[in-house]
PDB file of C-alpha atoms and ligand atoms in Angstrom:
ATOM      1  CA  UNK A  22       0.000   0.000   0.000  1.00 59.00           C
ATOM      2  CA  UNK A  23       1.502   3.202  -0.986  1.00 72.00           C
ATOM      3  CA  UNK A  24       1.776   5.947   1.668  1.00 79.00           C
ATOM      4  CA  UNK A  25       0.112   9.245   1.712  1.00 89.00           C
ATOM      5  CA  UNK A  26       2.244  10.423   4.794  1.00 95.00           C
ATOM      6  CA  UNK A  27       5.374  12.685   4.615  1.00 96.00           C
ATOM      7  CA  UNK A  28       8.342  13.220   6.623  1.00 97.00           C
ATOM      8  CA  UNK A  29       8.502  15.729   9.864  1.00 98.00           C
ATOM      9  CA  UNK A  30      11.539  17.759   8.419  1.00 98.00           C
ATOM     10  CA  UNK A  31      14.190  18.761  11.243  1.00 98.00           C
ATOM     11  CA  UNK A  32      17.353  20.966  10.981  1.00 98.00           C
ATOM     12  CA  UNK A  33      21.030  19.518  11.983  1.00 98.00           C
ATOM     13  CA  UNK A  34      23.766  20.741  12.669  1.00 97.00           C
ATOM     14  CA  UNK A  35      27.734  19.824  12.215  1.00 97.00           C
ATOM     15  CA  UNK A  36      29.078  15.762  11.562  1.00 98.00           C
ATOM     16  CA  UNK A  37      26.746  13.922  10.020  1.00 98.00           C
ATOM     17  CA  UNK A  38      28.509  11.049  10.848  1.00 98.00           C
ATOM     18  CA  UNK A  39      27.492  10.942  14.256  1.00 97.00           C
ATOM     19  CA  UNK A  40      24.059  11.333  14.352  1.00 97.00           C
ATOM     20  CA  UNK A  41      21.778   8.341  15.584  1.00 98.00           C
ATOM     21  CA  UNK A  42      19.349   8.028  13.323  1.00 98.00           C
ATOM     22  CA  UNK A  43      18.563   4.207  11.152  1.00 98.00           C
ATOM     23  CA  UNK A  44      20.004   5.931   8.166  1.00 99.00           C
ATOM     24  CA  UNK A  45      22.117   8.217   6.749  1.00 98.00           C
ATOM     25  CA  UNK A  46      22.522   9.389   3.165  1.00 99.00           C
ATOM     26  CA  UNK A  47      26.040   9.837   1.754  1.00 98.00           C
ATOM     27  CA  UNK A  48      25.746  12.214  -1.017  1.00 98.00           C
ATOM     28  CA  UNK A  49      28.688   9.919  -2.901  1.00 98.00           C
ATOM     29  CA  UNK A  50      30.427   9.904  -6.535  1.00 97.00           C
ATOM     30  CA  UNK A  51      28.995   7.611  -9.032  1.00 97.00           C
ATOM     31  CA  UNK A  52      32.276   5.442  -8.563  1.00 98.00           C
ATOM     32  CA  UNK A  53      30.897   4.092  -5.432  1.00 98.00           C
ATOM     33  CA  UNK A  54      34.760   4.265  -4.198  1.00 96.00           C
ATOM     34  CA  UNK A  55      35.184   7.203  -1.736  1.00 90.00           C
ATOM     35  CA  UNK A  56      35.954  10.484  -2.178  1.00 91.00           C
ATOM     36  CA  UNK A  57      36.234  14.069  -0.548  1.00 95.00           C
ATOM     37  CA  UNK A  58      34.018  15.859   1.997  1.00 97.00           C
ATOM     38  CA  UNK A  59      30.992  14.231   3.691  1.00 98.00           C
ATOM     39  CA  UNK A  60      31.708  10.515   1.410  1.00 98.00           C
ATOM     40  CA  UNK A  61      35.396  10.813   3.065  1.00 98.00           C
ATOM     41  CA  UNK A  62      34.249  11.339   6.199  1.00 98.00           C
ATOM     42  CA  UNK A  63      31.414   8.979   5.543  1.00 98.00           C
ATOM     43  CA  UNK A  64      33.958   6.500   5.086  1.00 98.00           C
ATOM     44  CA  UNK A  65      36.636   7.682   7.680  1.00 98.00           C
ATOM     45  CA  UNK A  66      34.125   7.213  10.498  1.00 98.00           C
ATOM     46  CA  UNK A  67      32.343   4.189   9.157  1.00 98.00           C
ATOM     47  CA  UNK A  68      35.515   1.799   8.336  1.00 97.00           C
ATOM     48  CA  UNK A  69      36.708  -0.283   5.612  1.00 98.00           C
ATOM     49  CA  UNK A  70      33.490  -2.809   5.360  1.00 98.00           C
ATOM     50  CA  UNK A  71      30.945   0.322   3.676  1.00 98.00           C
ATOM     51  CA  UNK A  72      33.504   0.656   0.685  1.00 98.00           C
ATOM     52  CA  UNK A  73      33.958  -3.090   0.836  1.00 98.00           C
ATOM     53  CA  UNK A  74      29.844  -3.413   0.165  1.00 98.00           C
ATOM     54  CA  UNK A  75      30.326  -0.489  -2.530  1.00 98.00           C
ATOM     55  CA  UNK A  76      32.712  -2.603  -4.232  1.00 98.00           C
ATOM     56  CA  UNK A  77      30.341  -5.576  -4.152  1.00 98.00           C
ATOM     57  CA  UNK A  78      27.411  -2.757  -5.747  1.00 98.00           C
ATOM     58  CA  UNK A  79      30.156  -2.042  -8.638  1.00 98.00           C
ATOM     59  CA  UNK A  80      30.722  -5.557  -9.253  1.00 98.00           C
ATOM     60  CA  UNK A  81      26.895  -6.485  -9.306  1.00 98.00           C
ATOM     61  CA  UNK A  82      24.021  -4.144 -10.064  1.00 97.00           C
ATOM     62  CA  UNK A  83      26.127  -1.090 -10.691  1.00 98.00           C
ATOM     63  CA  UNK A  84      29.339  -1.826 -13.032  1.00 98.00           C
ATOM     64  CA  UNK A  85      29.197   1.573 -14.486  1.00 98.00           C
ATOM     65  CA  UNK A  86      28.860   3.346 -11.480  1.00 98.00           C
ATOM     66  CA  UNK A  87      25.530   5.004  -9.597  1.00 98.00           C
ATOM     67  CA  UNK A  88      23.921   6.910 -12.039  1.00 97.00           C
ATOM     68  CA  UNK A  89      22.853  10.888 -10.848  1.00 97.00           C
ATOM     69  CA  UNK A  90      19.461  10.849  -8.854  1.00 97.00           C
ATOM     70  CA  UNK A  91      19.359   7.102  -7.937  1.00 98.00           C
ATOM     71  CA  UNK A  92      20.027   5.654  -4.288  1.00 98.00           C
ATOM     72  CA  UNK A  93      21.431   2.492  -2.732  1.00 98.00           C
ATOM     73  CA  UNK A  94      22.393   1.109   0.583  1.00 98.00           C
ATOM     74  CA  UNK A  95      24.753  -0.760   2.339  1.00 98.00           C
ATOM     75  CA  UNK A  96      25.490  -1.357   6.113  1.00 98.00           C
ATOM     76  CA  UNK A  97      26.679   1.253   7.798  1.00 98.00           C
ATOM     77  CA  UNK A  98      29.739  -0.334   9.815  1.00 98.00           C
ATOM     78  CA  UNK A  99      31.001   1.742  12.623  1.00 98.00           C
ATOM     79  CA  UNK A 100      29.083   4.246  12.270  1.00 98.00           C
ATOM     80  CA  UNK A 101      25.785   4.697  15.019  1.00 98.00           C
ATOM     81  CA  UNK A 102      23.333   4.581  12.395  1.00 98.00           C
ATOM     82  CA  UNK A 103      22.390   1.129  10.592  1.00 98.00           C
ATOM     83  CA  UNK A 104      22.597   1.737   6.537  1.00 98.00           C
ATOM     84  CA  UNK A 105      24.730   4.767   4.727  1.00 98.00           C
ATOM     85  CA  UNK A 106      22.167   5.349   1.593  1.00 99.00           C
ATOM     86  CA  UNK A 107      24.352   6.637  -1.147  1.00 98.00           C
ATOM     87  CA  UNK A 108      23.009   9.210  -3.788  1.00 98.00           C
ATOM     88  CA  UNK A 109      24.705  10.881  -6.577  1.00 98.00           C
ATOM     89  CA  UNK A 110      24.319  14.357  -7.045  1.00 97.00           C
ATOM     90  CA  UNK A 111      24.335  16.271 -10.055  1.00 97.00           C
ATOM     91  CA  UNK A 112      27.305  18.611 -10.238  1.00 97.00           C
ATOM     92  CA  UNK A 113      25.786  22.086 -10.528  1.00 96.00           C
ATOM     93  CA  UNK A 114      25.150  23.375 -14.264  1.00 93.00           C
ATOM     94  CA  UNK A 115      25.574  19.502 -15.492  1.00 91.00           C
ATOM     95  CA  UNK A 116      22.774  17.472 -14.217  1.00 74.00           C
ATOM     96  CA  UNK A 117      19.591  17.141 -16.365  1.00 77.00           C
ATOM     97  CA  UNK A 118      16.580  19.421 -14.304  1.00 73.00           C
ATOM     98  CA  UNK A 119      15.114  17.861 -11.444  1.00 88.00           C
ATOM     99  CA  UNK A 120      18.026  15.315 -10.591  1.00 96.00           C
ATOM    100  CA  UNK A 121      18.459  16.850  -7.624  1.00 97.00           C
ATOM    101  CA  UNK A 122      15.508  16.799  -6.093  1.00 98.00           C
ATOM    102  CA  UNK A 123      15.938  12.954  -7.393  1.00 98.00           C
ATOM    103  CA  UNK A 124      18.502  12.048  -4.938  1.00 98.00           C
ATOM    104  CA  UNK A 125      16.243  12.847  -2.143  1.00 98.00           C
ATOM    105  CA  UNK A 126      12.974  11.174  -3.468  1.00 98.00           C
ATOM    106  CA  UNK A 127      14.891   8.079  -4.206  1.00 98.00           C
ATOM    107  CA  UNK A 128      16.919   8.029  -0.863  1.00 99.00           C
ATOM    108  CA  UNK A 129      13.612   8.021   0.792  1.00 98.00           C
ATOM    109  CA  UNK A 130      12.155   5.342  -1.456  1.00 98.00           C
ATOM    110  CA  UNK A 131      15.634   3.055  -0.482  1.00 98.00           C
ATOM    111  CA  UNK A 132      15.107   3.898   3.106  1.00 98.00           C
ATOM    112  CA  UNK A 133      11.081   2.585   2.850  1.00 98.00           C
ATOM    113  CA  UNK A 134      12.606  -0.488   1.084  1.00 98.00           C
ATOM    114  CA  UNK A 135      14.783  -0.435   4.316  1.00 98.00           C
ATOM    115  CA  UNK A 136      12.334   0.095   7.024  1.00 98.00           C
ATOM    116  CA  UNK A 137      13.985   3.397   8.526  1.00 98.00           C
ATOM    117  CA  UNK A 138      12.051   5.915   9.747  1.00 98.00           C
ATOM    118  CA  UNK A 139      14.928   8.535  10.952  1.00 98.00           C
ATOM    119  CA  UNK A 140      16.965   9.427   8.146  1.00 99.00           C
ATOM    120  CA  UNK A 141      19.942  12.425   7.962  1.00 99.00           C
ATOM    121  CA  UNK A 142      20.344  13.863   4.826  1.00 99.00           C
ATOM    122  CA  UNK A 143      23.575  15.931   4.021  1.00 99.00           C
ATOM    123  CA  UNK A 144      23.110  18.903   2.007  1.00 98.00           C
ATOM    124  CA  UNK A 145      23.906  16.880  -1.510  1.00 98.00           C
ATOM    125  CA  UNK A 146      25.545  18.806  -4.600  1.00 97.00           C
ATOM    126  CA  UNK A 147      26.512  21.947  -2.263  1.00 98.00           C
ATOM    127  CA  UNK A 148      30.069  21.353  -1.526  1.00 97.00           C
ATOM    128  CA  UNK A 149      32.187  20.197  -4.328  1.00 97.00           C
ATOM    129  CA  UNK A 150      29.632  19.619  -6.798  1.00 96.00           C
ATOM    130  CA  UNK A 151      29.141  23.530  -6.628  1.00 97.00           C
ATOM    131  CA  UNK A 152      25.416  23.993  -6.124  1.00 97.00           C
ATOM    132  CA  UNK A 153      24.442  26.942  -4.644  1.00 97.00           C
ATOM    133  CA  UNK A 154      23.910  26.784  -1.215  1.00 98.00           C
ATOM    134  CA  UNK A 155      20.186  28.481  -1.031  1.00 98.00           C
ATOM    135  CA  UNK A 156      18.875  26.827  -3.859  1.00 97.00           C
ATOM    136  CA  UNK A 157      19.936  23.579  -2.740  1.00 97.00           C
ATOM    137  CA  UNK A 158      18.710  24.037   0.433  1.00 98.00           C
ATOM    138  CA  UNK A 159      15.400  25.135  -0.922  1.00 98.00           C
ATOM    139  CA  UNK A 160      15.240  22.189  -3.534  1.00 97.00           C
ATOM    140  CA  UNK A 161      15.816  19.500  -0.113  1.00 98.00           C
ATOM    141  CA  UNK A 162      13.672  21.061   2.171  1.00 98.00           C
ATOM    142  CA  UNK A 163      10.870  21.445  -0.408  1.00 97.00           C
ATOM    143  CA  UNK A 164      11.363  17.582  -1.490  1.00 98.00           C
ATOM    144  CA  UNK A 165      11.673  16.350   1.620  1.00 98.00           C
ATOM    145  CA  UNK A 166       8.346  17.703   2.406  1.00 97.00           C
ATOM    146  CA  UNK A 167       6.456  16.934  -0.366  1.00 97.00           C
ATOM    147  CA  UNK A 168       7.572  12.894  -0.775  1.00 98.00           C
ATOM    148  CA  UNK A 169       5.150  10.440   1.002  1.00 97.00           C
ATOM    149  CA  UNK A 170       7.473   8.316   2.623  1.00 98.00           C
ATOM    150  CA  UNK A 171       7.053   6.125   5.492  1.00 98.00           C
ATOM    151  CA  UNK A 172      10.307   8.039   7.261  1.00 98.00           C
ATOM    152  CA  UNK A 173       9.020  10.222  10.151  1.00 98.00           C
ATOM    153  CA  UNK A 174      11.921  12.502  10.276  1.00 98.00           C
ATOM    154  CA  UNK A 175      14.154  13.407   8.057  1.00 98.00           C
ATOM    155  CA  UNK A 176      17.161  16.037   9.193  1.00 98.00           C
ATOM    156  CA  UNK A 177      18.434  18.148   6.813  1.00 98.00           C
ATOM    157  CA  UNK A 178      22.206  18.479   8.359  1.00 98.00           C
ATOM    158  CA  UNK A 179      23.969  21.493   7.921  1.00 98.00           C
ATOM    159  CA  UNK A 180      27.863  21.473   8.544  1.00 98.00           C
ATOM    160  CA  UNK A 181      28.681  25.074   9.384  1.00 97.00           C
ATOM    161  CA  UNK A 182      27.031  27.336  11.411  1.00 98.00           C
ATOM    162  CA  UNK A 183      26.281  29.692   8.577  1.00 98.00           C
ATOM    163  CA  UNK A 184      24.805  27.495   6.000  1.00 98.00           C
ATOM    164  CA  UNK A 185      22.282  25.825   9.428  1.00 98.00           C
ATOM    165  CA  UNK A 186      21.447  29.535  10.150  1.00 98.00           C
ATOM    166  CA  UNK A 187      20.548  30.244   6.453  1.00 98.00           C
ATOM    167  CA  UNK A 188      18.515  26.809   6.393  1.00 98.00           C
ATOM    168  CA  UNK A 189      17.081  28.146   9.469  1.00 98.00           C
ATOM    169  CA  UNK A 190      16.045  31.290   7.237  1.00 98.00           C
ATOM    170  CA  UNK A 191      15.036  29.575   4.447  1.00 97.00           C
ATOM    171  CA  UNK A 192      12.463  27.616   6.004  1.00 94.00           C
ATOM    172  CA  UNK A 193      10.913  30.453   8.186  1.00 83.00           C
TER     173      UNK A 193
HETATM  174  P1  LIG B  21      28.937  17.085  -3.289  1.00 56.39           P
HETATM  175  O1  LIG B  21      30.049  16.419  -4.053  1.00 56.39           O
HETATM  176  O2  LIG B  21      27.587  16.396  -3.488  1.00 56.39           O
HETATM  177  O3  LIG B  21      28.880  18.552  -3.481  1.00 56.39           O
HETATM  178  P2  LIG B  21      30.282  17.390  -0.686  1.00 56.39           P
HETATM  179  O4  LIG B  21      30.555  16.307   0.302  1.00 56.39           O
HETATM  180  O5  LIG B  21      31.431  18.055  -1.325  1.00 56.39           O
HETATM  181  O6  LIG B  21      29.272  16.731  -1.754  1.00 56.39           O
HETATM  182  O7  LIG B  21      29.386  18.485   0.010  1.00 56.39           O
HETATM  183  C1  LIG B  21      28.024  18.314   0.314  1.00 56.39           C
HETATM  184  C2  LIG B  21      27.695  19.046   1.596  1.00 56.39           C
HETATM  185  O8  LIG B  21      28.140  18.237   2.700  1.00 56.39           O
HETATM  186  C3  LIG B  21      28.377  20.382   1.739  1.00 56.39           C
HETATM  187  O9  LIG B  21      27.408  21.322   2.157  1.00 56.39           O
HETATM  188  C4  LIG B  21      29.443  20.136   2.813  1.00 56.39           C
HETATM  189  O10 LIG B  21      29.669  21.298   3.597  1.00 56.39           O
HETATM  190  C5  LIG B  21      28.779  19.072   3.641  1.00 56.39           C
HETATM  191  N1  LIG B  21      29.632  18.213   4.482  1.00 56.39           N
HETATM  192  C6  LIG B  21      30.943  17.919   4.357  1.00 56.39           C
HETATM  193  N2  LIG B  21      31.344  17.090   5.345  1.00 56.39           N
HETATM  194  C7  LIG B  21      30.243  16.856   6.115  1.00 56.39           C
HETATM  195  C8  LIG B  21      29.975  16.088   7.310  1.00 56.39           C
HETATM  196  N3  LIG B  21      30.929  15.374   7.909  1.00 56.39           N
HETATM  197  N4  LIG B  21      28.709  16.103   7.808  1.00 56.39           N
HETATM  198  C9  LIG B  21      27.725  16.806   7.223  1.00 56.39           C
HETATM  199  N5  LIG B  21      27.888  17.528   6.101  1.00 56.39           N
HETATM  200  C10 LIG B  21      29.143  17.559   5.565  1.00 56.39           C
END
């Protein structure tokens, strides 16, 4: 039966990593295999099985990589939550329209496939991928809201204190 709820939408603040929540999404290169800012310290934090299960995805369902906008999970390995849900974001002037907001609707589709109901959500595409930082908020928070999903919270976690207090802005 398909759901007509939607997530309560919180704001975060700092390490995603060490939230306690049953999942957290890795916004991650379409590799799979690590890489810089919230993936590295994805990784970092979680230990060597998470890239060992991404290795497994690369050798299985995804040879070519994740494509931009789809989701998939592994096990979450040291980390407190239980699955990392990796998405690929679109890198900012590149992506066809709408494949960001992608990467959170599918995220929350893996994590009803999952069973989680708390899931933390980095702010995807706004670091290295270059998307700007208002817009991308605006594109999550609206998403987030507007997805039926069987998750009851999903945190939108901010790193720095000025992009939480502009998320804090943002959603009035
Ligand atoms: P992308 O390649 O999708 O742009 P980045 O990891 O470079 O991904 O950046 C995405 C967002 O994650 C940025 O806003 C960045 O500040 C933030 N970020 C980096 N490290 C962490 C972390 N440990 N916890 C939460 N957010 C983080």
């Amino acid at each position: 039966m398909t759901t007509t709820r939607t997530p309560r939408i919180e704001l975060g603040h700092g390490d995603i990593t060490q939230m306690r929540v049953d999942a957290v999404v890795n916004a991650a290169k379409s590799s799979l295999l690590g890489g810089g800012g919230v993936d590295g310290a994805i990784h970092r934090a979680g230990g060597p099985t998470i890239l060992a299960e991404c290795r497994e995805l690369r050798a299985g369902r995804f040879p070519d990589g994740l494509p931009v906008g789809r989701a998939v999970a592994t096990g979450a390995g040291d980390l407190p939550a239980r699955w990392v849900i990796h998405t690929v974001g679109p890198v900012y002037g590149h992506g066809p329209a709408g494949s960001l907001a992608d990467c959170y609707r599918s995220s929350l589709a893996v994590a009803d496939e999952l069973g989680a109901r708390s899931v933390a959500f980095p702010l995807i595409s706004a670091g290295a991928y270059g998307w700007p930082r208002e817009d991308a908020i605006r594109i999550a928070l609206t998403t987030l809201a507007e997805t039926p999903s069987e998750v009851t919270v999903a945190t939108l976690v901010l790193f720095d204190a000025e992009t939480h207090a502009l998320a804090e802005r943002l959603r009035g």
